[in-house]
């Protein structure tokens, strides 16, 4: 769980006020909930909910209400790394990366082995650049492009998630959109025919029935903190480390199920590989394997193709003896990763001062490194030596690795001292499935008919990831399907 204290440690105090509501002094939040009728109601004030509200308002929808059960807005989207995976951007072109929407779509389908919904993928790709350009007009641009899990081309555009949330918060106020924090969505209000007519909201001990002309968007995030739901849908994860924002209890999922929603990919909850031991937040993960590091078990032996998506590696790592694994790399791999990924640069920053972080070991030789970690020296040295011969051949004869990640990047030898070893664990950063939706964000029943007036976006929705997960698409999915929902609601409003 990510606590408020941890949030405050990464969010400057000057920004805390912008993340809470109301922004205007003296604004009466309860009064906003006492209005019995709204044009549209959005539950959840992460990027998905905020972008949906803003997009709808910019296209003519008035009298929108956004509620957030936590005291601060942002949710998981303010605690993530800010990586949004998309293709064909000006930033990619400036860095000399040849990419296209067609290649991206193929990569998404291949990564999930065809288990994801192609209509959702196409909708995502079709709307990515429009939202990217919207941010650019607001002065928000990516800081770097990284290669992340599942990618065959660097597509991970890294933004400052705090900057994005603050931008959205200010735009919300400019448009006069009502935002109430500390207000929890309790139950969907249904008509006799099953259509969604509004929302039951609880705040400060009071309950409010609010009707909505255009329906309700559930952008309430995942359910990784709900032990009962985890036990039901992913029992293998019941004892896993789960890192998520404070509100990830599946409130929206529960309400949608009560309204007759079907689910998709709901069991796709897996632990990601690469976390340091005893992680306290999603920032405690290193992706040095995608710069050329290898992973060994407690016997000093490799056990996996390290170019696989980190959740695939995570499943295999948890099957190792004592579930103890170690990431191994040299100074050149470390340098490359620190240059390519800001999050790893922060994690390994003490090394630049000549200090070894407490979560890792460093040594002048592989033998010394093995002894420090209490690994079998002969096994460990032989493993690294054998891997280096595979790099020379261009093919890993044991586990099939050919690249740094999937089909991108040339493998690197582990040969230049100092050598490094990071004891690693696996942790769940969120849920990858949810309610079944179509490309308009309408929530669907088991017979694939839409529940009138009910929508879902972001981590709430299933079908996008299939049985896999590509880095940067969870954040991207929240951004883009928020936009898609806002545009669709604007169309519905014009027809009303």
Tab-separated table of C-alpha atoms in Angstrom:
chain	number	residue	atom	x	y	z
A	1	UNK	CA	0.000	0.000	0.000
A	2	UNK	CA	1.158	3.547	-0.721
A	3	UNK	CA	0.349	5.735	2.255
A	4	UNK	CA	-0.359	9.430	2.456
A	5	UNK	CA	3.014	9.883	4.156
A	6	UNK	CA	4.782	8.202	1.226
A	7	UNK	CA	2.810	10.360	-1.182
A	8	UNK	CA	3.903	13.487	0.611
A	9	UNK	CA	7.509	12.305	0.408
A	10	UNK	CA	7.401	12.340	-3.409
A	11	UNK	CA	4.941	15.201	-3.971
A	12	UNK	CA	6.150	18.718	-3.165
A	13	UNK	CA	4.089	20.368	-0.431
A	14	UNK	CA	3.240	23.266	-2.747
A	15	UNK	CA	1.352	20.803	-4.952
A	16	UNK	CA	-0.698	19.152	-2.214
A	17	UNK	CA	-3.262	21.949	-2.233
A	18	UNK	CA	-3.740	21.591	-5.974
A	19	UNK	CA	-4.490	17.904	-5.539
A	20	UNK	CA	-7.267	18.489	-3.043
A	21	UNK	CA	-10.666	20.031	-3.590
A	22	UNK	CA	-11.962	22.639	-3.405
A	23	UNK	CA	-9.365	24.831	-5.073
A	24	UNK	CA	-11.374	28.007	-4.442
A	25	UNK	CA	-11.482	29.243	-0.874
A	26	UNK	CA	-14.891	28.909	0.738
A	27	UNK	CA	-16.273	26.539	-1.890
A	28	UNK	CA	-18.998	24.318	-0.398
A	29	UNK	CA	-18.370	20.695	-1.334
A	30	UNK	CA	-21.518	19.339	0.296
A	31	UNK	CA	-23.595	21.783	-1.747
A	32	UNK	CA	-22.285	20.164	-4.920
A	33	UNK	CA	-23.546	16.785	-3.725
A	34	UNK	CA	-26.934	18.196	-2.765
A	35	UNK	CA	-27.773	19.000	-6.369
A	36	UNK	CA	-30.179	16.177	-7.317
A	37	UNK	CA	-29.498	16.154	-11.075
A	38	UNK	CA	-26.323	16.329	-13.150
A	39	UNK	CA	-25.568	15.940	-16.821
A	40	UNK	CA	-22.803	13.424	-16.132
A	41	UNK	CA	-21.173	11.885	-13.066
A	42	UNK	CA	-17.613	10.570	-12.916
A	43	UNK	CA	-16.442	8.440	-9.994
A	44	UNK	CA	-12.667	8.624	-9.616
A	45	UNK	CA	-10.312	11.573	-10.050
A	46	UNK	CA	-7.211	9.959	-11.507
A	47	UNK	CA	-6.059	10.797	-15.030
A	48	UNK	CA	-8.843	8.778	-16.591
A	49	UNK	CA	-11.696	10.483	-14.763
A	50	UNK	CA	-10.202	13.955	-15.054
A	51	UNK	CA	-9.483	13.660	-18.770
A	52	UNK	CA	-12.974	12.283	-19.398
A	53	UNK	CA	-14.523	15.265	-17.601
A	54	UNK	CA	-12.323	17.816	-19.357
A	55	UNK	CA	-12.797	16.299	-22.820
A	56	UNK	CA	-16.575	16.144	-22.414
A	57	UNK	CA	-16.700	19.738	-21.149
A	58	UNK	CA	-14.480	21.021	-23.960
A	59	UNK	CA	-16.945	19.454	-26.382
A	60	UNK	CA	-20.020	21.049	-24.931
A	61	UNK	CA	-21.146	18.961	-21.946
A	62	UNK	CA	-22.080	21.111	-18.945
A	63	UNK	CA	-22.853	20.404	-15.310
A	64	UNK	CA	-20.399	17.521	-14.826
A	65	UNK	CA	-19.666	16.193	-11.342
A	66	UNK	CA	-16.406	14.415	-10.475
A	67	UNK	CA	-16.139	12.667	-7.106
A	68	UNK	CA	-13.095	11.123	-5.421
A	69	UNK	CA	-13.245	9.117	-2.215
A	70	UNK	CA	-9.696	9.980	-1.161
A	71	UNK	CA	-8.773	13.414	0.223
A	72	UNK	CA	-6.400	14.025	-2.700
A	73	UNK	CA	-6.947	13.467	-6.393
A	74	UNK	CA	-4.598	11.493	-8.630
A	75	UNK	CA	-4.873	7.944	-7.316
A	76	UNK	CA	-2.511	5.452	-8.902
A	77	UNK	CA	-1.753	7.859	-11.745
A	78	UNK	CA	0.165	10.191	-9.459
A	79	UNK	CA	2.210	7.404	-7.894
A	80	UNK	CA	3.323	5.739	-11.115
A	81	UNK	CA	6.496	6.338	-13.087
A	82	UNK	CA	4.576	8.344	-15.705
A	83	UNK	CA	5.402	6.051	-18.624
A	84	UNK	CA	2.872	6.282	-21.447
A	85	UNK	CA	3.450	3.879	-24.307
A	86	UNK	CA	2.515	5.195	-27.732
A	87	UNK	CA	3.941	5.330	-31.247
A	88	UNK	CA	4.671	7.846	-33.997
A	89	UNK	CA	5.245	10.880	-31.794
A	90	UNK	CA	7.382	13.871	-32.742
A	91	UNK	CA	9.637	12.988	-29.799
A	92	UNK	CA	10.294	9.542	-31.260
A	93	UNK	CA	11.126	11.065	-34.615
A	94	UNK	CA	13.476	13.601	-33.023
A	95	UNK	CA	15.409	10.766	-31.403
A	96	UNK	CA	15.654	8.886	-34.691
A	97	UNK	CA	13.283	6.063	-33.768
A	98	UNK	CA	11.344	4.659	-36.712
A	99	UNK	CA	7.932	3.536	-35.508
A	100	UNK	CA	4.324	3.430	-36.634
A	101	UNK	CA	0.815	2.694	-35.410
A	102	UNK	CA	0.828	-0.513	-37.443
A	103	UNK	CA	4.009	-1.780	-35.761
A	104	UNK	CA	2.657	-0.830	-32.365
A	105	UNK	CA	-0.608	-2.705	-32.937
A	106	UNK	CA	1.284	-5.804	-34.053
A	107	UNK	CA	3.480	-5.583	-30.943
A	108	UNK	CA	0.477	-5.302	-28.608
A	109	UNK	CA	-1.228	-8.314	-30.186
A	110	UNK	CA	1.963	-10.382	-30.278
A	111	UNK	CA	2.845	-9.554	-26.680
A	112	UNK	CA	-0.531	-10.858	-25.467
A	113	UNK	CA	-0.550	-13.724	-27.974
A	114	UNK	CA	-3.817	-12.452	-29.388
A	115	UNK	CA	-5.738	-12.621	-26.107
A	116	UNK	CA	-6.518	-8.893	-25.994
A	117	UNK	CA	-9.399	-7.113	-27.747
A	118	UNK	CA	-8.194	-5.681	-31.100
A	119	UNK	CA	-11.006	-3.106	-31.127
A	120	UNK	CA	-9.778	-1.662	-27.836
A	121	UNK	CA	-6.196	-1.655	-29.100
A	122	UNK	CA	-7.166	0.154	-32.293
A	123	UNK	CA	-9.235	2.721	-30.384
A	124	UNK	CA	-6.273	3.342	-28.099
A	125	UNK	CA	-3.862	3.863	-30.972
A	126	UNK	CA	-6.318	6.040	-32.901
A	127	UNK	CA	-6.680	8.484	-30.000
A	128	UNK	CA	-3.170	8.489	-28.504
A	129	UNK	CA	-1.677	11.270	-30.601
A	130	UNK	CA	-4.643	13.615	-30.161
A	131	UNK	CA	-4.263	13.499	-26.383
A	132	UNK	CA	-0.472	13.710	-26.693
A	133	UNK	CA	-0.901	16.913	-28.701
A	134	UNK	CA	-3.407	18.248	-26.143
A	135	UNK	CA	-0.737	17.930	-23.468
A	136	UNK	CA	1.862	19.486	-25.774
A	137	UNK	CA	-0.339	22.561	-26.192
A	138	UNK	CA	-0.356	22.832	-22.398
A	139	UNK	CA	3.445	22.736	-22.344
A	140	UNK	CA	3.683	19.127	-21.153
A	141	UNK	CA	6.236	16.970	-22.936
A	142	UNK	CA	7.970	13.637	-22.245
A	143	UNK	CA	11.389	13.719	-20.603
A	144	UNK	CA	12.715	10.532	-22.157
A	145	UNK	CA	11.746	7.472	-24.186
A	146	UNK	CA	12.550	4.102	-22.677
A	147	UNK	CA	12.305	0.463	-23.610
A	148	UNK	CA	9.959	-1.290	-21.235
A	149	UNK	CA	8.573	-4.760	-20.725
A	150	UNK	CA	6.967	-6.256	-23.819
A	151	UNK	CA	8.170	-3.620	-26.289
A	152	UNK	CA	9.981	-4.328	-29.545
A	153	UNK	CA	10.792	-0.617	-30.036
A	154	UNK	CA	11.378	2.088	-27.406
A	155	UNK	CA	7.908	3.579	-26.936
A	156	UNK	CA	7.794	4.388	-23.241
A	157	UNK	CA	7.344	8.169	-23.180
A	158	UNK	CA	8.149	9.211	-19.625
A	159	UNK	CA	6.151	12.167	-18.318
A	160	UNK	CA	6.030	13.837	-14.924
A	161	UNK	CA	2.757	12.400	-13.540
A	162	UNK	CA	2.473	15.169	-10.966
A	163	UNK	CA	2.754	17.824	-13.682
A	164	UNK	CA	-0.021	16.117	-15.618
A	165	UNK	CA	-2.379	15.881	-12.641
A	166	UNK	CA	-1.813	19.523	-11.695
A	167	UNK	CA	-2.458	20.575	-15.303
A	168	UNK	CA	-5.701	18.609	-15.343
A	169	UNK	CA	-6.734	19.984	-11.952
A	170	UNK	CA	-6.291	23.564	-13.156
A	171	UNK	CA	-8.136	22.895	-16.419
A	172	UNK	CA	-10.988	21.361	-14.454
A	173	UNK	CA	-11.346	24.608	-12.526
A	174	UNK	CA	-11.125	26.734	-15.677
A	175	UNK	CA	-14.055	24.798	-17.122
A	176	UNK	CA	-16.098	25.085	-13.950
A	177	UNK	CA	-16.333	21.335	-13.436
A	178	UNK	CA	-17.441	20.400	-9.917
A	179	UNK	CA	-14.929	18.252	-8.034
A	180	UNK	CA	-15.602	16.797	-4.603
A	181	UNK	CA	-12.984	14.821	-2.697
A	182	UNK	CA	-13.773	12.690	0.315
A	183	UNK	CA	-16.914	11.493	-1.487
A	184	UNK	CA	-17.335	7.759	-2.047
A	185	UNK	CA	-19.461	6.146	-4.746
A	186	UNK	CA	-21.610	3.582	-2.952
A	187	UNK	CA	-24.161	2.235	-5.426
A	188	UNK	CA	-25.408	2.757	-8.952
A	189	UNK	CA	-28.989	3.980	-9.257
A	190	UNK	CA	-30.837	1.839	-11.785
A	191	UNK	CA	-34.026	2.286	-13.738
A	192	UNK	CA	-36.558	-0.521	-14.032
A	193	UNK	CA	-35.001	-1.606	-17.353
A	194	UNK	CA	-31.511	-1.831	-15.828
A	195	UNK	CA	-30.208	1.428	-17.271
A	196	UNK	CA	-27.992	3.503	-15.001
A	197	UNK	CA	-29.779	6.617	-13.802
A	198	UNK	CA	-27.328	8.031	-11.285
A	199	UNK	CA	-25.179	7.360	-8.263
A	200	UNK	CA	-25.511	7.022	-4.521
A	201	UNK	CA	-22.688	9.005	-2.893
A	202	UNK	CA	-21.490	9.092	0.709
A	203	UNK	CA	-19.559	11.982	2.232
A	204	UNK	CA	-19.027	13.132	5.811
A	205	UNK	CA	-21.551	10.692	7.163
A	206	UNK	CA	-24.296	11.769	4.772
A	207	UNK	CA	-25.739	9.956	1.762
A	208	UNK	CA	-26.773	11.674	-1.466
A	209	UNK	CA	-28.827	10.376	-4.386
A	210	UNK	CA	-27.702	12.119	-7.553
A	211	UNK	CA	-29.354	11.485	-10.900
A	212	UNK	CA	-27.456	11.807	-14.180
A	213	UNK	CA	-28.843	12.514	-17.633
A	214	UNK	CA	-25.950	10.913	-19.504
A	215	UNK	CA	-24.961	8.205	-17.029
A	216	UNK	CA	-21.974	7.369	-14.864
A	217	UNK	CA	-18.298	6.733	-15.616
A	218	UNK	CA	-16.528	4.388	-13.226
A	219	UNK	CA	-12.865	5.402	-13.170
A	220	UNK	CA	-12.233	4.122	-9.664
A	221	UNK	CA	-9.106	2.066	-10.342
A	222	UNK	CA	-8.309	-1.545	-9.531
A	223	UNK	CA	-8.867	-3.900	-6.626
A	224	UNK	CA	-5.408	-5.025	-5.567
A	225	UNK	CA	-5.985	-4.048	-1.920
A	226	UNK	CA	-9.234	-6.006	-1.647
A	227	UNK	CA	-8.158	-9.327	-0.158
A	228	UNK	CA	-11.549	-10.922	-0.747
A	229	UNK	CA	-11.513	-10.096	-4.457
A	230	UNK	CA	-7.883	-11.188	-4.806
A	231	UNK	CA	-8.748	-14.508	-3.162
A	232	UNK	CA	-11.633	-14.937	-5.605
A	233	UNK	CA	-9.934	-13.968	-8.837
A	234	UNK	CA	-6.207	-14.549	-8.230
A	235	UNK	CA	-5.684	-16.810	-5.193
A	236	UNK	CA	-2.012	-17.345	-6.054
A	237	UNK	CA	-1.449	-13.657	-5.322
A	238	UNK	CA	-3.025	-13.671	-1.874
A	239	UNK	CA	0.344	-13.634	-0.082
A	240	UNK	CA	2.222	-11.568	-2.659
A	241	UNK	CA	3.508	-8.090	-1.987
A	242	UNK	CA	0.867	-5.704	-3.318
A	243	UNK	CA	1.834	-2.112	-4.009
A	244	UNK	CA	-1.006	0.179	-4.904
A	245	UNK	CA	-2.670	3.439	-4.030
A	246	UNK	CA	-4.747	3.654	-0.875
A	247	UNK	CA	-8.124	3.465	-2.596
A	248	UNK	CA	-7.665	0.293	-4.670
A	249	UNK	CA	-10.492	-1.728	-3.147
A	250	UNK	CA	-12.502	-2.401	-6.291
A	251	UNK	CA	-15.438	-0.136	-5.415
A	252	UNK	CA	-16.317	0.414	-9.060
A	253	UNK	CA	-15.944	-3.256	-9.956
A	254	UNK	CA	-18.341	-4.277	-7.187
A	255	UNK	CA	-20.939	-1.714	-8.275
A	256	UNK	CA	-20.645	-2.720	-11.932
A	257	UNK	CA	-21.076	-6.410	-11.120
A	258	UNK	CA	-24.213	-5.598	-9.140
A	259	UNK	CA	-25.544	-3.815	-12.231
A	260	UNK	CA	-24.988	-6.898	-14.412
A	261	UNK	CA	-21.561	-6.222	-15.908
A	262	UNK	CA	-19.437	-9.005	-17.327
A	263	UNK	CA	-15.691	-9.215	-16.662
A	264	UNK	CA	-12.687	-9.826	-18.862
A	265	UNK	CA	-9.074	-10.765	-18.023
A	266	UNK	CA	-10.053	-10.453	-14.366
A	267	UNK	CA	-7.605	-13.192	-13.374
A	268	UNK	CA	-4.654	-11.353	-14.942
A	269	UNK	CA	-3.059	-10.194	-11.720
A	270	UNK	CA	0.593	-11.044	-11.654
A	271	UNK	CA	3.677	-9.962	-9.814
A	272	UNK	CA	6.312	-7.940	-11.634
A	273	UNK	CA	9.967	-8.928	-11.388
A	274	UNK	CA	12.738	-6.530	-10.399
A	275	UNK	CA	11.765	-5.047	-7.036
A	276	UNK	CA	14.372	-4.627	-4.353
A	277	UNK	CA	13.708	-6.542	-1.157
A	278	UNK	CA	10.986	-5.156	1.117
A	279	UNK	CA	9.685	-2.623	-1.421
A	280	UNK	CA	7.586	0.191	-0.030
A	281	UNK	CA	6.316	1.678	-3.286
A	282	UNK	CA	6.176	1.203	-7.055
A	283	UNK	CA	9.374	3.266	-7.320
A	284	UNK	CA	11.428	0.421	-5.810
A	285	UNK	CA	11.704	-1.525	-9.063
A	286	UNK	CA	14.707	-1.756	-11.359
A	287	UNK	CA	14.500	-2.814	-14.991
A	288	UNK	CA	18.213	-3.365	-15.473
A	289	UNK	CA	17.506	-6.752	-17.038
A	290	UNK	CA	16.363	-4.836	-20.119
A	291	UNK	CA	19.789	-3.197	-20.323
A	292	UNK	CA	21.548	-6.572	-20.307
A	293	UNK	CA	21.506	-7.879	-16.736
A	294	UNK	CA	20.751	-11.523	-16.031
A	295	UNK	CA	18.804	-13.125	-13.207
A	296	UNK	CA	20.065	-16.063	-11.157
A	297	UNK	CA	18.527	-18.108	-8.375
A	298	UNK	CA	19.951	-19.057	-4.982
A	299	UNK	CA	21.951	-21.832	-6.676
A	300	UNK	CA	23.763	-19.252	-8.798
A	301	UNK	CA	22.031	-20.474	-11.966
A	302	UNK	CA	20.006	-18.647	-14.581
A	303	UNK	CA	16.413	-19.835	-14.847
A	304	UNK	CA	14.703	-17.606	-17.424
A	305	UNK	CA	14.908	-15.646	-20.659
A	306	UNK	CA	15.426	-12.161	-19.234
A	307	UNK	CA	13.994	-10.425	-22.294
A	308	UNK	CA	10.493	-11.638	-21.424
A	309	UNK	CA	7.895	-9.236	-19.978
A	310	UNK	CA	8.654	-8.655	-16.302
A	311	UNK	CA	5.401	-10.269	-15.196
A	312	UNK	CA	6.295	-13.450	-17.095
A	313	UNK	CA	9.687	-13.389	-15.379
A	314	UNK	CA	7.933	-12.780	-12.068
A	315	UNK	CA	5.880	-15.967	-12.342
A	316	UNK	CA	8.976	-18.044	-13.023
A	317	UNK	CA	11.006	-16.282	-10.315
A	318	UNK	CA	8.406	-17.162	-7.698
A	319	UNK	CA	8.889	-20.835	-8.559
A	320	UNK	CA	12.611	-20.754	-7.734
A	321	UNK	CA	14.056	-22.367	-4.570
A	322	UNK	CA	13.194	-20.189	-1.563
A	323	UNK	CA	11.788	-17.702	-4.108
A	324	UNK	CA	15.172	-15.970	-3.903
A	325	UNK	CA	16.572	-14.445	-7.084
A	326	UNK	CA	19.286	-11.945	-7.921
A	327	UNK	CA	19.846	-9.477	-10.731
A	328	UNK	CA	23.475	-9.464	-11.924
A	329	UNK	CA	25.201	-6.864	-14.093
A	330	UNK	CA	28.443	-4.950	-14.583
A	331	UNK	CA	29.463	-1.305	-14.663
A	332	UNK	CA	28.727	-0.842	-18.374
A	333	UNK	CA	25.213	-2.245	-18.090
A	334	UNK	CA	24.624	-0.081	-15.035
A	335	UNK	CA	25.785	3.017	-16.921
A	336	UNK	CA	23.531	2.240	-19.878
A	337	UNK	CA	20.491	1.725	-17.662
A	338	UNK	CA	21.068	4.871	-15.621
A	339	UNK	CA	21.303	6.848	-18.854
A	340	UNK	CA	18.183	5.267	-20.337
A	341	UNK	CA	15.786	5.215	-17.366
A	342	UNK	CA	15.480	8.038	-14.855
A	343	UNK	CA	13.868	5.776	-12.250
A	344	UNK	CA	16.924	3.523	-12.207
A	345	UNK	CA	19.207	6.550	-12.135
A	346	UNK	CA	17.489	7.643	-8.911
A	347	UNK	CA	17.605	4.142	-7.466
A	348	UNK	CA	21.335	3.736	-8.089
A	349	UNK	CA	22.285	7.385	-7.447
A	350	UNK	CA	24.410	6.658	-4.327
A	351	UNK	CA	26.873	4.761	-6.528
A	352	UNK	CA	27.837	8.047	-8.171
A	353	UNK	CA	29.033	9.222	-4.744
A	354	UNK	CA	31.027	6.077	-4.154
A	355	UNK	CA	28.375	4.619	-1.854
A	356	UNK	CA	26.730	1.233	-2.389
A	357	UNK	CA	22.973	1.284	-1.657
A	358	UNK	CA	21.970	-1.065	1.137
A	359	UNK	CA	19.741	-3.094	-1.188
A	360	UNK	CA	22.626	-4.309	-3.393
A	361	UNK	CA	26.200	-5.608	-3.398
A	362	UNK	CA	29.237	-4.531	-5.391
A	363	UNK	CA	32.567	-6.296	-5.906
A	364	UNK	CA	35.716	-6.135	-7.962
A	365	UNK	CA	35.331	-9.738	-9.135
A	366	UNK	CA	32.547	-12.218	-9.796
A	367	UNK	CA	34.018	-14.570	-7.176
A	368	UNK	CA	33.881	-11.891	-4.507
A	369	UNK	CA	30.354	-10.938	-5.536
A	370	UNK	CA	29.168	-14.545	-5.189
A	371	UNK	CA	30.753	-14.878	-1.746
A	372	UNK	CA	29.135	-11.623	-0.610
A	373	UNK	CA	25.710	-12.928	-1.612
A	374	UNK	CA	26.466	-16.430	-0.278
A	375	UNK	CA	25.912	-18.000	-3.671
A	376	UNK	CA	27.828	-21.082	-4.872
A	377	UNK	CA	30.931	-19.459	-6.342
A	378	UNK	CA	31.638	-22.066	-9.027
A	379	UNK	CA	28.060	-22.125	-10.251
A	380	UNK	CA	27.808	-18.353	-10.302
A	381	UNK	CA	31.068	-17.704	-12.159
A	382	UNK	CA	30.329	-20.471	-14.645
A	383	UNK	CA	26.831	-19.087	-15.248
A	384	UNK	CA	28.121	-15.616	-16.097
A	385	UNK	CA	30.945	-17.005	-18.255
A	386	UNK	CA	28.554	-19.230	-20.170
A	387	UNK	CA	26.147	-16.354	-20.699
A	388	UNK	CA	28.955	-14.206	-22.107
A	389	UNK	CA	29.669	-16.875	-24.724
A	390	UNK	CA	26.000	-16.764	-25.703
A	391	UNK	CA	26.301	-13.010	-26.182
A	392	UNK	CA	29.225	-13.625	-28.558
A	393	UNK	CA	27.090	-16.107	-30.490
A	394	UNK	CA	24.073	-13.801	-30.481
A	395	UNK	CA	21.840	-16.512	-29.060
A	396	UNK	CA	21.205	-17.872	-25.574
A	397	UNK	CA	21.257	-21.651	-26.001
A	398	UNK	CA	19.691	-22.310	-22.595
A	399	UNK	CA	16.655	-20.011	-22.484
A	400	UNK	CA	16.423	-18.481	-25.943
A	401	UNK	CA	17.354	-14.872	-25.225
A	402	UNK	CA	18.428	-12.960	-28.325
A	403	UNK	CA	17.805	-9.334	-27.343
A	404	UNK	CA	17.565	-6.977	-24.404
A	405	UNK	CA	13.759	-7.011	-24.489
A	406	UNK	CA	11.734	-9.159	-26.860
A	407	UNK	CA	13.132	-8.311	-30.314
A	408	UNK	CA	14.874	-5.034	-29.461
A	409	UNK	CA	18.490	-4.405	-28.460
A	410	UNK	CA	21.691	-6.408	-28.586
A	411	UNK	CA	22.640	-8.538	-25.567
A	412	UNK	CA	25.535	-7.254	-23.480
A	413	UNK	CA	28.333	-9.136	-21.762
A	414	UNK	CA	28.867	-8.963	-18.021
A	415	UNK	CA	32.604	-8.391	-17.992
A	416	UNK	CA	33.711	-4.986	-16.698
A	417	UNK	CA	34.238	-4.455	-12.976
A	418	UNK	CA	32.843	-3.448	-10.653
A	419	UNK	CA	30.153	-6.098	-10.724
A	420	UNK	CA	26.773	-5.689	-9.063
A	421	UNK	CA	24.133	-7.938	-7.576
A	422	UNK	CA	20.632	-6.930	-6.474
A	423	UNK	CA	18.544	-9.399	-4.428
A	424	UNK	CA	15.115	-9.167	-6.021
A	425	UNK	CA	11.530	-9.896	-5.228
A	426	UNK	CA	8.255	-9.719	-7.127
A	427	UNK	CA	5.294	-7.491	-6.367
A	428	UNK	CA	1.919	-6.666	-7.832
A	429	UNK	CA	1.510	-3.041	-8.906
A	430	UNK	CA	-2.146	-3.272	-9.835
A	431	UNK	CA	-4.800	-5.266	-11.643
A	432	UNK	CA	-4.855	-5.752	-15.402
A	433	UNK	CA	-8.432	-6.906	-15.905
A	434	UNK	CA	-11.853	-5.627	-14.973
A	435	UNK	CA	-15.285	-5.095	-16.443
A	436	UNK	CA	-15.872	-5.905	-20.095
A	437	UNK	CA	-16.152	-2.761	-22.231
A	438	UNK	CA	-16.367	-1.890	-25.900
A	439	UNK	CA	-14.292	0.664	-27.792
A	440	UNK	CA	-16.687	3.429	-26.657
A	441	UNK	CA	-16.056	2.552	-22.971
A	442	UNK	CA	-19.618	1.230	-22.567
A	443	UNK	CA	-19.804	-1.513	-19.945
A	444	UNK	CA	-21.070	-4.792	-21.393
A	445	UNK	CA	-23.092	-7.708	-20.081
A	446	UNK	CA	-22.196	-11.348	-20.728
A	447	UNK	CA	-24.316	-11.286	-23.912
A	448	UNK	CA	-22.184	-8.307	-25.082
A	449	UNK	CA	-25.079	-5.879	-24.900
A	450	UNK	CA	-24.283	-2.513	-23.310
A	451	UNK	CA	-25.668	-1.475	-19.939
A	452	UNK	CA	-27.259	1.889	-20.832
A	453	UNK	CA	-25.605	4.789	-19.068
A	454	UNK	CA	-22.690	2.831	-17.574
A	455	UNK	CA	-19.082	3.385	-18.612
A	456	UNK	CA	-15.646	2.324	-17.373
A	457	UNK	CA	-12.130	3.532	-18.116
A	458	UNK	CA	-8.593	3.068	-16.857
A	459	UNK	CA	-7.726	0.207	-14.511
A	460	UNK	CA	-11.465	-0.537	-14.156
A	461	UNK	CA	-11.655	-2.002	-17.665
A	462	UNK	CA	-10.654	-5.401	-18.969
A	463	UNK	CA	-9.780	-6.587	-22.459
A	464	UNK	CA	-6.879	-4.313	-23.276
A	465	UNK	CA	-3.998	-6.360	-21.838
A	466	UNK	CA	-5.305	-9.873	-22.447
A	467	UNK	CA	-3.142	-12.354	-20.550
A	468	UNK	CA	-0.044	-10.166	-20.684
A	469	UNK	CA	1.072	-6.631	-19.920
A	470	UNK	CA	3.202	-4.147	-21.836
A	471	UNK	CA	4.916	-1.504	-19.742
A	472	UNK	CA	3.426	1.971	-19.973
A	473	UNK	CA	0.049	0.817	-21.266
A	474	UNK	CA	-1.721	0.909	-17.910
A	475	UNK	CA	-1.029	4.628	-17.516
A	476	UNK	CA	-1.628	5.130	-21.230
A	477	UNK	CA	-4.907	3.219	-21.098
A	478	UNK	CA	-6.147	5.477	-18.318
A	479	UNK	CA	-5.231	8.602	-20.277
A	480	UNK	CA	-6.584	7.548	-23.653
A	481	UNK	CA	-9.816	5.853	-22.623
A	482	UNK	CA	-10.610	8.846	-20.473
A	483	UNK	CA	-10.451	10.890	-23.665
A	484	UNK	CA	-12.493	8.341	-25.608
A	485	UNK	CA	-15.186	8.395	-22.949
A	486	UNK	CA	-15.341	12.190	-22.917
A	487	UNK	CA	-15.750	12.319	-26.690
A	488	UNK	CA	-18.470	9.676	-26.669
A	489	UNK	CA	-20.409	11.414	-23.894
A	490	UNK	CA	-20.202	14.651	-25.875
A	491	UNK	CA	-21.721	12.826	-28.864
A	492	UNK	CA	-24.482	11.428	-26.649
A	493	UNK	CA	-25.114	14.895	-25.274
A	494	UNK	CA	-25.497	16.367	-28.752
A	495	UNK	CA	-28.059	13.677	-29.588
A	496	UNK	CA	-30.040	14.191	-26.393
